mmCIF file with all atom_site columns, C-alpha atoms in Angstrom:
data_model
loop_
_atom_site.group_PDB
_atom_site.id
_atom_site.type_symbol
_atom_site.label_atom_id
_atom_site.label_alt_id
_atom_site.label_comp_id
_atom_site.label_asym_id
_atom_site.label_entity_id
_atom_site.label_seq_id
_atom_site.pdbx_PDB_ins_code
_atom_site.Cartn_x
_atom_site.Cartn_y
_atom_site.Cartn_z
_atom_site.occupancy
_atom_site.B_iso_or_equiv
_atom_site.pdbx_formal_charge
_atom_site.auth_seq_id
_atom_site.auth_comp_id
_atom_site.auth_asym_id
_atom_site.auth_atom_id
_atom_site.pdbx_PDB_model_num
ATOM 1   C CA . UNK A 1 1   ? 59.051 65.202  -14.691 1.00 47.00 ? 1   UNK A CA 1
ATOM 2   C CA . UNK A 1 2   ? 59.997 61.677  -13.770 1.00 47.00 ? 2   UNK A CA 1
ATOM 3   C CA . UNK A 1 3   ? 60.721 59.161  -16.496 1.00 50.00 ? 3   UNK A CA 1
ATOM 4   C CA . UNK A 1 4   ? 58.572 56.001  -16.502 1.00 47.00 ? 4   UNK A CA 1
ATOM 5   C CA . UNK A 1 5   ? 60.445 52.851  -15.570 1.00 52.00 ? 5   UNK A CA 1
ATOM 6   C CA . UNK A 1 6   ? 59.822 50.261  -18.289 1.00 52.00 ? 6   UNK A CA 1
ATOM 7   C CA . UNK A 1 7   ? 60.453 47.449  -15.832 1.00 54.00 ? 7   UNK A CA 1
ATOM 8   C CA . UNK A 1 8   ? 57.327 48.275  -13.771 1.00 58.00 ? 8   UNK A CA 1
ATOM 9   C CA . UNK A 1 9   ? 54.203 46.138  -14.380 1.00 57.00 ? 9   UNK A CA 1
ATOM 10  C CA . UNK A 1 10  ? 53.568 43.646  -17.180 1.00 56.00 ? 10  UNK A CA 1
ATOM 11  C CA . UNK A 1 11  ? 53.384 44.218  -20.862 1.00 69.00 ? 11  UNK A CA 1
ATOM 12  C CA . UNK A 1 12  ? 50.289 43.168  -22.813 1.00 63.00 ? 12  UNK A CA 1
ATOM 13  C CA . UNK A 1 13  ? 52.245 40.303  -24.380 1.00 65.00 ? 13  UNK A CA 1
ATOM 14  C CA . UNK A 1 14  ? 53.322 39.007  -20.960 1.00 59.00 ? 14  UNK A CA 1
ATOM 15  C CA . UNK A 1 15  ? 49.768 39.147  -19.636 1.00 62.00 ? 15  UNK A CA 1
ATOM 16  C CA . UNK A 1 16  ? 48.511 37.320  -22.721 1.00 64.00 ? 16  UNK A CA 1
ATOM 17  C CA . UNK A 1 17  ? 51.101 34.558  -22.250 1.00 63.00 ? 17  UNK A CA 1
ATOM 18  C CA . UNK A 1 18  ? 50.094 34.147  -18.589 1.00 60.00 ? 18  UNK A CA 1
ATOM 19  C CA . UNK A 1 19  ? 46.407 33.912  -19.559 1.00 66.00 ? 19  UNK A CA 1
ATOM 20  C CA . UNK A 1 20  ? 47.180 31.277  -22.216 1.00 64.00 ? 20  UNK A CA 1
ATOM 21  C CA . UNK A 1 21  ? 49.247 29.200  -19.780 1.00 63.00 ? 21  UNK A CA 1
ATOM 22  C CA . UNK A 1 22  ? 46.543 29.469  -17.124 1.00 59.00 ? 22  UNK A CA 1
ATOM 23  C CA . UNK A 1 23  ? 43.920 28.457  -19.693 1.00 62.00 ? 23  UNK A CA 1
ATOM 24  C CA . UNK A 1 24  ? 45.950 25.403  -20.684 1.00 57.00 ? 24  UNK A CA 1
ATOM 25  C CA . UNK A 1 25  ? 46.342 24.407  -17.032 1.00 58.00 ? 25  UNK A CA 1
ATOM 26  C CA . UNK A 1 26  ? 42.599 24.740  -16.383 1.00 56.00 ? 26  UNK A CA 1
ATOM 27  C CA . UNK A 1 27  ? 41.769 22.813  -19.573 1.00 57.00 ? 27  UNK A CA 1
ATOM 28  C CA . UNK A 1 28  ? 44.157 20.030  -18.557 1.00 56.00 ? 28  UNK A CA 1
ATOM 29  C CA . UNK A 1 29  ? 42.636 19.851  -15.086 1.00 56.00 ? 29  UNK A CA 1
ATOM 30  C CA . UNK A 1 30  ? 39.095 19.800  -16.475 1.00 56.00 ? 30  UNK A CA 1
ATOM 31  C CA . UNK A 1 31  ? 40.026 17.026  -18.910 1.00 59.00 ? 31  UNK A CA 1
ATOM 32  C CA . UNK A 1 32  ? 41.490 14.977  -16.048 1.00 55.00 ? 32  UNK A CA 1
ATOM 33  C CA . UNK A 1 33  ? 38.411 15.525  -13.871 1.00 50.00 ? 33  UNK A CA 1
ATOM 34  C CA . UNK A 1 34  ? 36.055 14.653  -16.744 1.00 77.00 ? 34  UNK A CA 1
ATOM 35  C CA . UNK A 1 35  ? 37.998 11.476  -17.536 1.00 79.00 ? 35  UNK A CA 1
ATOM 36  C CA . UNK A 1 36  ? 38.050 10.528  -13.849 1.00 76.00 ? 36  UNK A CA 1
ATOM 37  C CA . UNK A 1 37  ? 34.314 11.180  -13.493 1.00 82.00 ? 37  UNK A CA 1
ATOM 38  C CA . UNK A 1 38  ? 33.448 9.089   -16.563 1.00 82.00 ? 38  UNK A CA 1
ATOM 39  C CA . UNK A 1 39  ? 35.659 6.253   -15.314 1.00 85.00 ? 39  UNK A CA 1
ATOM 40  C CA . UNK A 1 40  ? 34.036 6.443   -11.876 1.00 88.00 ? 40  UNK A CA 1
ATOM 41  C CA . UNK A 1 41  ? 30.541 6.401   -13.348 1.00 89.00 ? 41  UNK A CA 1
ATOM 42  C CA . UNK A 1 42  ? 31.390 3.501   -15.639 1.00 88.00 ? 42  UNK A CA 1
ATOM 43  C CA . UNK A 1 43  ? 32.639 1.539   -12.634 1.00 91.00 ? 43  UNK A CA 1
ATOM 44  C CA . UNK A 1 44  ? 29.354 2.225   -10.835 1.00 93.00 ? 44  UNK A CA 1
ATOM 45  C CA . UNK A 1 45  ? 27.352 1.013   -13.853 1.00 92.00 ? 45  UNK A CA 1
ATOM 46  C CA . UNK A 1 46  ? 29.404 -2.184  -14.080 1.00 93.00 ? 46  UNK A CA 1
ATOM 47  C CA . UNK A 1 47  ? 28.651 -2.870  -10.428 1.00 94.00 ? 47  UNK A CA 1
ATOM 48  C CA . UNK A 1 48  ? 24.932 -2.407  -11.071 1.00 95.00 ? 48  UNK A CA 1
ATOM 49  C CA . UNK A 1 49  ? 25.038 -4.723  -14.086 1.00 94.00 ? 49  UNK A CA 1
ATOM 50  C CA . UNK A 1 50  ? 26.817 -7.345  -11.991 1.00 95.00 ? 50  UNK A CA 1
ATOM 51  C CA . UNK A 1 51  ? 24.142 -7.036  -9.296  1.00 95.00 ? 51  UNK A CA 1
ATOM 52  C CA . UNK A 1 52  ? 21.393 -7.511  -11.888 1.00 95.00 ? 52  UNK A CA 1
ATOM 53  C CA . UNK A 1 53  ? 23.142 -10.571 -13.291 1.00 95.00 ? 53  UNK A CA 1
ATOM 54  C CA . UNK A 1 54  ? 23.182 -12.194 -9.854  1.00 96.00 ? 54  UNK A CA 1
ATOM 55  C CA . UNK A 1 55  ? 19.559 -11.189 -9.173  1.00 96.00 ? 55  UNK A CA 1
ATOM 56  C CA . UNK A 1 56  ? 18.362 -12.588 -12.500 1.00 95.00 ? 56  UNK A CA 1
ATOM 57  C CA . UNK A 1 57  ? 20.272 -15.825 -12.021 1.00 92.00 ? 57  UNK A CA 1
ATOM 58  C CA . UNK A 1 58  ? 18.673 -16.214 -8.583  1.00 94.00 ? 58  UNK A CA 1
ATOM 59  C CA . UNK A 1 59  ? 15.256 -15.564 -10.120 1.00 93.00 ? 59  UNK A CA 1
ATOM 60  C CA . UNK A 1 60  ? 15.907 -18.253 -12.741 1.00 90.00 ? 60  UNK A CA 1
ATOM 61  C CA . UNK A 1 61  ? 16.843 -20.776 -10.063 1.00 89.00 ? 61  UNK A CA 1
ATOM 62  C CA . UNK A 1 62  ? 13.710 -20.023 -8.054  1.00 91.00 ? 62  UNK A CA 1
ATOM 63  C CA . UNK A 1 63  ? 11.125 -19.823 -10.852 1.00 89.00 ? 63  UNK A CA 1
ATOM 64  C CA . UNK A 1 64  ? 12.847 -21.647 -13.741 1.00 88.00 ? 64  UNK A CA 1
ATOM 65  C CA . UNK A 1 65  ? 11.944 -18.633 -15.874 1.00 91.00 ? 65  UNK A CA 1
ATOM 66  C CA . UNK A 1 66  ? 12.970 -15.020 -16.342 1.00 94.00 ? 66  UNK A CA 1
ATOM 67  C CA . UNK A 1 67  ? 10.917 -11.953 -15.435 1.00 95.00 ? 67  UNK A CA 1
ATOM 68  C CA . UNK A 1 68  ? 9.284  -9.862  -18.123 1.00 96.00 ? 68  UNK A CA 1
ATOM 69  C CA . UNK A 1 69  ? 10.802 -6.366  -18.484 1.00 97.00 ? 69  UNK A CA 1
ATOM 70  C CA . UNK A 1 70  ? 9.270  -3.356  -16.770 1.00 97.00 ? 70  UNK A CA 1
ATOM 71  C CA . UNK A 1 71  ? 7.853  -0.340  -18.569 1.00 97.00 ? 71  UNK A CA 1
ATOM 72  C CA . UNK A 1 72  ? 10.321 2.208   -19.929 1.00 96.00 ? 72  UNK A CA 1
ATOM 73  C CA . UNK A 1 73  ? 7.736  4.970   -19.795 1.00 94.00 ? 73  UNK A CA 1
ATOM 74  C CA . UNK A 1 74  ? 6.269  4.476   -16.313 1.00 95.00 ? 74  UNK A CA 1
ATOM 75  C CA . UNK A 1 75  ? 7.046  7.375   -13.989 1.00 94.00 ? 75  UNK A CA 1
ATOM 76  C CA . UNK A 1 76  ? 8.837  6.791   -10.674 1.00 93.00 ? 76  UNK A CA 1
ATOM 77  C CA . UNK A 1 77  ? 6.528  6.506   -7.668  1.00 90.00 ? 77  UNK A CA 1
ATOM 78  C CA . UNK A 1 78  ? 3.788  4.874   -9.768  1.00 94.00 ? 78  UNK A CA 1
ATOM 79  C CA . UNK A 1 79  ? 2.546  1.289   -9.441  1.00 94.00 ? 79  UNK A CA 1
ATOM 80  C CA . UNK A 1 80  ? 3.826  0.437   -12.935 1.00 95.00 ? 80  UNK A CA 1
ATOM 81  C CA . UNK A 1 81  ? 7.358  1.638   -12.293 1.00 96.00 ? 81  UNK A CA 1
ATOM 82  C CA . UNK A 1 82  ? 9.871  -1.251  -12.099 1.00 96.00 ? 82  UNK A CA 1
ATOM 83  C CA . UNK A 1 83  ? 7.038  -3.797  -12.188 1.00 97.00 ? 83  UNK A CA 1
ATOM 84  C CA . UNK A 1 84  ? 7.202  -6.659  -14.734 1.00 96.00 ? 84  UNK A CA 1
ATOM 85  C CA . UNK A 1 85  ? 4.798  -6.445  -17.676 1.00 96.00 ? 85  UNK A CA 1
ATOM 86  C CA . UNK A 1 86  ? 2.945  -9.302  -19.387 1.00 94.00 ? 86  UNK A CA 1
ATOM 87  C CA . UNK A 1 87  ? 5.244  -10.935 -21.944 1.00 93.00 ? 87  UNK A CA 1
ATOM 88  C CA . UNK A 1 88  ? 2.442  -13.139 -23.245 1.00 90.00 ? 88  UNK A CA 1
ATOM 89  C CA . UNK A 1 89  ? 0.912  -10.071 -24.919 1.00 92.00 ? 89  UNK A CA 1
ATOM 90  C CA . UNK A 1 90  ? 1.761  -10.316 -28.629 1.00 91.00 ? 90  UNK A CA 1
ATOM 91  C CA . UNK A 1 91  ? -0.140 -7.262  -29.834 1.00 94.00 ? 91  UNK A CA 1
ATOM 92  C CA . UNK A 1 92  ? 3.053  -5.407  -30.802 1.00 96.00 ? 92  UNK A CA 1
ATOM 93  C CA . UNK A 1 93  ? 4.692  -6.866  -33.929 1.00 96.00 ? 93  UNK A CA 1
ATOM 94  C CA . UNK A 1 94  ? 8.404  -7.637  -34.135 1.00 96.00 ? 94  UNK A CA 1
ATOM 95  C CA . UNK A 1 95  ? 10.417 -4.553  -35.037 1.00 96.00 ? 95  UNK A CA 1
ATOM 96  C CA . UNK A 1 96  ? 7.940  -2.174  -33.377 1.00 97.00 ? 96  UNK A CA 1
ATOM 97  C CA . UNK A 1 97  ? 7.342  -0.464  -30.050 1.00 96.00 ? 97  UNK A CA 1
ATOM 98  C CA . UNK A 1 98  ? 4.170  -0.127  -28.022 1.00 96.00 ? 98  UNK A CA 1
ATOM 99  C CA . UNK A 1 99  ? 2.139  3.050   -28.560 1.00 94.00 ? 99  UNK A CA 1
ATOM 100 C CA . UNK A 1 100 ? 2.923  4.324   -25.082 1.00 94.00 ? 100 UNK A CA 1
ATOM 101 C CA . UNK A 1 101 ? 6.648  3.651   -25.538 1.00 94.00 ? 101 UNK A CA 1
ATOM 102 C CA . UNK A 1 102 ? 6.760  1.267   -22.601 1.00 96.00 ? 102 UNK A CA 1
ATOM 103 C CA . UNK A 1 103 ? 8.564  -1.498  -24.502 1.00 96.00 ? 103 UNK A CA 1
ATOM 104 C CA . UNK A 1 104 ? 9.772  -2.641  -27.906 1.00 97.00 ? 104 UNK A CA 1
ATOM 105 C CA . UNK A 1 105 ? 9.908  -6.053  -29.580 1.00 97.00 ? 105 UNK A CA 1
ATOM 106 C CA . UNK A 1 106 ? 12.865 -7.285  -31.612 1.00 95.00 ? 106 UNK A CA 1
ATOM 107 C CA . UNK A 1 107 ? 13.322 -10.510 -33.531 1.00 94.00 ? 107 UNK A CA 1
ATOM 108 C CA . UNK A 1 108 ? 15.668 -13.153 -32.149 1.00 92.00 ? 108 UNK A CA 1
ATOM 109 C CA . UNK A 1 109 ? 16.850 -16.589 -33.193 1.00 89.00 ? 109 UNK A CA 1
ATOM 110 C CA . UNK A 1 110 ? 14.238 -18.734 -34.890 1.00 88.00 ? 110 UNK A CA 1
ATOM 111 C CA . UNK A 1 111 ? 12.487 -21.140 -32.529 1.00 82.00 ? 111 UNK A CA 1
ATOM 112 C CA . UNK A 1 112 ? 9.834  -23.831 -32.932 1.00 76.00 ? 112 UNK A CA 1
ATOM 113 C CA . UNK A 1 113 ? 6.231  -22.651 -32.641 1.00 62.00 ? 113 UNK A CA 1
ATOM 114 C CA . UNK A 1 114 ? 5.716  -25.387 -30.044 1.00 65.00 ? 114 UNK A CA 1
ATOM 115 C CA . UNK A 1 115 ? 7.629  -28.354 -28.707 1.00 66.00 ? 115 UNK A CA 1
ATOM 116 C CA . UNK A 1 116 ? 8.140  -30.967 -31.411 1.00 66.00 ? 116 UNK A CA 1
ATOM 117 C CA . UNK A 1 117 ? 7.005  -28.653 -34.209 1.00 68.00 ? 117 UNK A CA 1
ATOM 118 C CA . UNK A 1 118 ? 9.123  -28.268 -37.355 1.00 72.00 ? 118 UNK A CA 1
ATOM 119 C CA . UNK A 1 119 ? 7.644  -24.843 -38.015 1.00 76.00 ? 119 UNK A CA 1
ATOM 120 C CA . UNK A 1 120 ? 9.912  -22.076 -36.759 1.00 84.00 ? 120 UNK A CA 1
ATOM 121 C CA . UNK A 1 121 ? 9.517  -18.355 -36.258 1.00 88.00 ? 121 UNK A CA 1
ATOM 122 C CA . UNK A 1 122 ? 11.814 -15.589 -34.935 1.00 91.00 ? 122 UNK A CA 1
ATOM 123 C CA . UNK A 1 123 ? 11.657 -15.386 -31.159 1.00 91.00 ? 123 UNK A CA 1
ATOM 124 C CA . UNK A 1 124 ? 9.937  -12.296 -29.757 1.00 93.00 ? 124 UNK A CA 1
ATOM 125 C CA . UNK A 1 125 ? 12.547 -10.434 -27.719 1.00 95.00 ? 125 UNK A CA 1
ATOM 126 C CA . UNK A 1 126 ? 10.877 -8.022  -25.302 1.00 96.00 ? 126 UNK A CA 1
ATOM 127 C CA . UNK A 1 127 ? 12.966 -4.917  -24.605 1.00 97.00 ? 127 UNK A CA 1
ATOM 128 C CA . UNK A 1 128 ? 12.066 -2.778  -21.605 1.00 97.00 ? 128 UNK A CA 1
ATOM 129 C CA . UNK A 1 129 ? 13.247 -1.633  -18.207 1.00 97.00 ? 129 UNK A CA 1
ATOM 130 C CA . UNK A 1 130 ? 14.600 -3.377  -15.121 1.00 97.00 ? 130 UNK A CA 1
ATOM 131 C CA . UNK A 1 131 ? 11.813 -5.240  -13.238 1.00 97.00 ? 131 UNK A CA 1
ATOM 132 C CA . UNK A 1 132 ? 13.264 -4.295  -9.863  1.00 97.00 ? 132 UNK A CA 1
ATOM 133 C CA . UNK A 1 133 ? 10.177 -5.392  -7.953  1.00 96.00 ? 133 UNK A CA 1
ATOM 134 C CA . UNK A 1 134 ? 10.437 -8.925  -9.347  1.00 96.00 ? 134 UNK A CA 1
ATOM 135 C CA . UNK A 1 135 ? 14.150 -9.461  -8.791  1.00 96.00 ? 135 UNK A CA 1
ATOM 136 C CA . UNK A 1 136 ? 14.252 -7.706  -5.410  1.00 95.00 ? 136 UNK A CA 1
ATOM 137 C CA . UNK A 1 137 ? 16.680 -4.881  -6.110  1.00 96.00 ? 137 UNK A CA 1
ATOM 138 C CA . UNK A 1 138 ? 16.243 -1.258  -5.036  1.00 95.00 ? 138 UNK A CA 1
ATOM 139 C CA . UNK A 1 139 ? 14.744 1.343   -7.361  1.00 93.00 ? 139 UNK A CA 1
ATOM 140 C CA . UNK A 1 140 ? 18.046 3.202   -7.660  1.00 93.00 ? 140 UNK A CA 1
ATOM 141 C CA . UNK A 1 141 ? 19.300 0.134   -9.542  1.00 94.00 ? 141 UNK A CA 1
ATOM 142 C CA . UNK A 1 142 ? 16.914 0.823   -12.433 1.00 96.00 ? 142 UNK A CA 1
ATOM 143 C CA . UNK A 1 143 ? 19.057 3.575   -13.960 1.00 95.00 ? 143 UNK A CA 1
ATOM 144 C CA . UNK A 1 144 ? 22.711 4.192   -14.754 1.00 94.00 ? 144 UNK A CA 1
ATOM 145 C CA . UNK A 1 145 ? 25.114 6.867   -13.495 1.00 92.00 ? 145 UNK A CA 1
ATOM 146 C CA . UNK A 1 146 ? 23.720 9.389   -15.982 1.00 92.00 ? 146 UNK A CA 1
ATOM 147 C CA . UNK A 1 147 ? 20.133 8.952   -14.735 1.00 93.00 ? 147 UNK A CA 1
ATOM 148 C CA . UNK A 1 148 ? 19.143 7.052   -17.868 1.00 95.00 ? 148 UNK A CA 1
ATOM 149 C CA . UNK A 1 149 ? 17.205 3.833   -17.499 1.00 96.00 ? 149 UNK A CA 1
ATOM 150 C CA . UNK A 1 150 ? 19.026 0.557   -17.820 1.00 96.00 ? 150 UNK A CA 1
ATOM 151 C CA . UNK A 1 151 ? 17.605 -1.646  -20.552 1.00 96.00 ? 151 UNK A CA 1
ATOM 152 C CA . UNK A 1 152 ? 16.648 -5.274  -20.024 1.00 96.00 ? 152 UNK A CA 1
ATOM 153 C CA . UNK A 1 153 ? 15.830 -7.622  -22.904 1.00 96.00 ? 153 UNK A CA 1
ATOM 154 C CA . UNK A 1 154 ? 14.522 -11.185 -22.711 1.00 95.00 ? 154 UNK A CA 1
ATOM 155 C CA . UNK A 1 155 ? 12.950 -13.664 -25.166 1.00 93.00 ? 155 UNK A CA 1
ATOM 156 C CA . UNK A 1 156 ? 9.246  -13.607 -24.363 1.00 92.00 ? 156 UNK A CA 1
ATOM 157 C CA . UNK A 1 157 ? 8.991  -17.406 -24.373 1.00 89.00 ? 157 UNK A CA 1
ATOM 158 C CA . UNK A 1 158 ? 11.433 -17.574 -21.455 1.00 91.00 ? 158 UNK A CA 1
ATOM 159 C CA . UNK A 1 159 ? 9.389  -15.088 -19.450 1.00 90.00 ? 159 UNK A CA 1
ATOM 160 C CA . UNK A 1 160 ? 5.835  -16.360 -19.986 1.00 70.00 ? 160 UNK A CA 1
ATOM 161 C CA . UNK A 1 161 ? 6.480  -20.057 -19.437 1.00 68.00 ? 161 UNK A CA 1
ATOM 162 C CA . UNK A 1 162 ? 7.467  -20.664 -15.788 1.00 66.00 ? 162 UNK A CA 1
ATOM 163 C CA . UNK A 1 163 ? 9.034  -24.062 -15.373 1.00 60.00 ? 163 UNK A CA 1
ATOM 164 C CA . UNK A 1 164 ? 10.261 -24.221 -18.978 1.00 58.00 ? 164 UNK A CA 1
ATOM 165 C CA . UNK A 1 165 ? 13.622 -25.760 -19.855 1.00 57.00 ? 165 UNK A CA 1
ATOM 166 C CA . UNK A 1 166 ? 15.948 -22.759 -20.165 1.00 63.00 ? 166 UNK A CA 1
ATOM 167 C CA . UNK A 1 167 ? 18.908 -24.771 -21.377 1.00 62.00 ? 167 UNK A CA 1
ATOM 168 C CA . UNK A 1 168 ? 19.820 -23.693 -24.897 1.00 65.00 ? 168 UNK A CA 1
ATOM 169 C CA . UNK A 1 169 ? 16.658 -21.617 -25.228 1.00 76.00 ? 169 UNK A CA 1
ATOM 170 C CA . UNK A 1 170 ? 18.400 -18.231 -25.469 1.00 86.00 ? 170 UNK A CA 1
ATOM 171 C CA . UNK A 1 171 ? 17.580 -16.262 -28.602 1.00 87.00 ? 171 UNK A CA 1
ATOM 172 C CA . UNK A 1 172 ? 19.284 -12.864 -28.293 1.00 91.00 ? 172 UNK A CA 1
ATOM 173 C CA . UNK A 1 173 ? 22.215 -11.888 -30.476 1.00 88.00 ? 173 UNK A CA 1
ATOM 174 C CA . UNK A 1 174 ? 24.967 -9.518  -29.337 1.00 87.00 ? 174 UNK A CA 1
ATOM 175 C CA . UNK A 1 175 ? 27.265 -8.069  -32.008 1.00 86.00 ? 175 UNK A CA 1
ATOM 176 C CA . UNK A 1 176 ? 30.008 -5.464  -32.206 1.00 82.00 ? 176 UNK A CA 1
ATOM 177 C CA . UNK A 1 177 ? 30.313 -2.525  -34.613 1.00 82.00 ? 177 UNK A CA 1
ATOM 178 C CA . UNK A 1 178 ? 31.664 -4.835  -37.304 1.00 88.00 ? 178 UNK A CA 1
ATOM 179 C CA . UNK A 1 179 ? 28.766 -7.244  -36.989 1.00 86.00 ? 179 UNK A CA 1
ATOM 180 C CA . UNK A 1 180 ? 30.770 -9.946  -35.215 1.00 89.00 ? 180 UNK A CA 1
ATOM 181 C CA . UNK A 1 181 ? 29.027 -11.918 -32.496 1.00 88.00 ? 181 UNK A CA 1
ATOM 182 C CA . UNK A 1 182 ? 30.162 -11.456 -28.902 1.00 85.00 ? 182 UNK A CA 1
ATOM 183 C CA . UNK A 1 183 ? 28.767 -14.839 -27.920 1.00 84.00 ? 183 UNK A CA 1
ATOM 184 C CA . UNK A 1 184 ? 29.024 -18.410 -29.164 1.00 84.00 ? 184 UNK A CA 1
ATOM 185 C CA . UNK A 1 185 ? 26.804 -19.777 -30.527 1.00 86.00 ? 185 UNK A CA 1
ATOM 186 C CA . UNK A 1 186 ? 25.278 -16.677 -32.083 1.00 87.00 ? 186 UNK A CA 1
ATOM 187 C CA . UNK A 1 187 ? 21.895 -15.464 -30.826 1.00 86.00 ? 187 UNK A CA 1
ATOM 188 C CA . UNK A 1 188 ? 22.030 -17.653 -27.750 1.00 87.00 ? 188 UNK A CA 1
ATOM 189 C CA . UNK A 1 189 ? 21.815 -15.130 -24.897 1.00 91.00 ? 189 UNK A CA 1
ATOM 190 C CA . UNK A 1 190 ? 18.947 -15.694 -22.474 1.00 91.00 ? 190 UNK A CA 1
ATOM 191 C CA . UNK A 1 191 ? 18.834 -12.041 -21.415 1.00 93.00 ? 191 UNK A CA 1
ATOM 192 C CA . UNK A 1 192 ? 20.709 -8.774  -21.747 1.00 94.00 ? 192 UNK A CA 1
ATOM 193 C CA . UNK A 1 193 ? 21.041 -5.859  -19.325 1.00 95.00 ? 193 UNK A CA 1
ATOM 194 C CA . UNK A 1 194 ? 22.748 -2.753  -20.672 1.00 94.00 ? 194 UNK A CA 1
ATOM 195 C CA . UNK A 1 195 ? 23.443 0.958   -20.238 1.00 94.00 ? 195 UNK A CA 1
ATOM 196 C CA . UNK A 1 196 ? 23.579 3.422   -23.121 1.00 92.00 ? 196 UNK A CA 1
ATOM 197 C CA . UNK A 1 197 ? 26.791 4.884   -21.697 1.00 89.00 ? 197 UNK A CA 1
ATOM 198 C CA . UNK A 1 198 ? 27.944 8.407   -21.012 1.00 86.00 ? 198 UNK A CA 1
ATOM 199 C CA . UNK A 1 199 ? 26.566 9.896   -24.245 1.00 86.00 ? 199 UNK A CA 1
ATOM 200 C CA . UNK A 1 200 ? 23.117 8.437   -23.526 1.00 89.00 ? 200 UNK A CA 1
ATOM 201 C CA . UNK A 1 201 ? 22.380 7.963   -27.211 1.00 89.00 ? 201 UNK A CA 1
ATOM 202 C CA . UNK A 1 202 ? 19.042 6.182   -27.650 1.00 89.00 ? 202 UNK A CA 1
ATOM 203 C CA . UNK A 1 203 ? 18.374 6.045   -23.921 1.00 92.00 ? 203 UNK A CA 1
ATOM 204 C CA . UNK A 1 204 ? 15.315 6.890   -21.815 1.00 91.00 ? 204 UNK A CA 1
ATOM 205 C CA . UNK A 1 205 ? 15.721 9.229   -18.873 1.00 92.00 ? 205 UNK A CA 1
ATOM 206 C CA . UNK A 1 206 ? 14.649 8.166   -15.393 1.00 88.00 ? 206 UNK A CA 1
ATOM 207 C CA . UNK A 1 207 ? 11.716 10.566  -15.646 1.00 80.00 ? 207 UNK A CA 1
ATOM 208 C CA . UNK A 1 208 ? 10.476 8.704   -18.699 1.00 64.00 ? 208 UNK A CA 1
#
């Protein structure tokens, strides 16, 4: 009989080592691709946010007001999708959302009930979707790179009073994880447009 040559083929240990190395290479490549994809998507979202900023500023110049947010629950291809709602509607209390989930209302900086009044109340900040129809941007600008809807918030008194003085009338606060304000003075933003990021926590999908 012929004696087996131990040098032929690979041992189980050698094969295992090759598989481990290959696995590490694939994992490294996947990590790189995932990081690159997230970075690319974030860049795309920033470009959309910049476009919305310009569109909203142009709207303010033209109407001396801001548009009311669109519904967050309206389905694409419907008349309500990306169309501004009525910010004068005060049926939803501060800290609550509408029954159909189309928008929520948060409390902002305290403002006078009417011009010259000493009585103040928290501003009603309407939180909804991008009113693309009002600011003349395409429908694909209403969502981020993860197909979640971008969120647009505006103090209701800046959206239901065309021709109002917008100077110093902002009422939205923006804080970091530690509770520190991003803006000075605090609660002075006139509007906010944001994405929930790659994890999509708390977001609404494009399909509603």
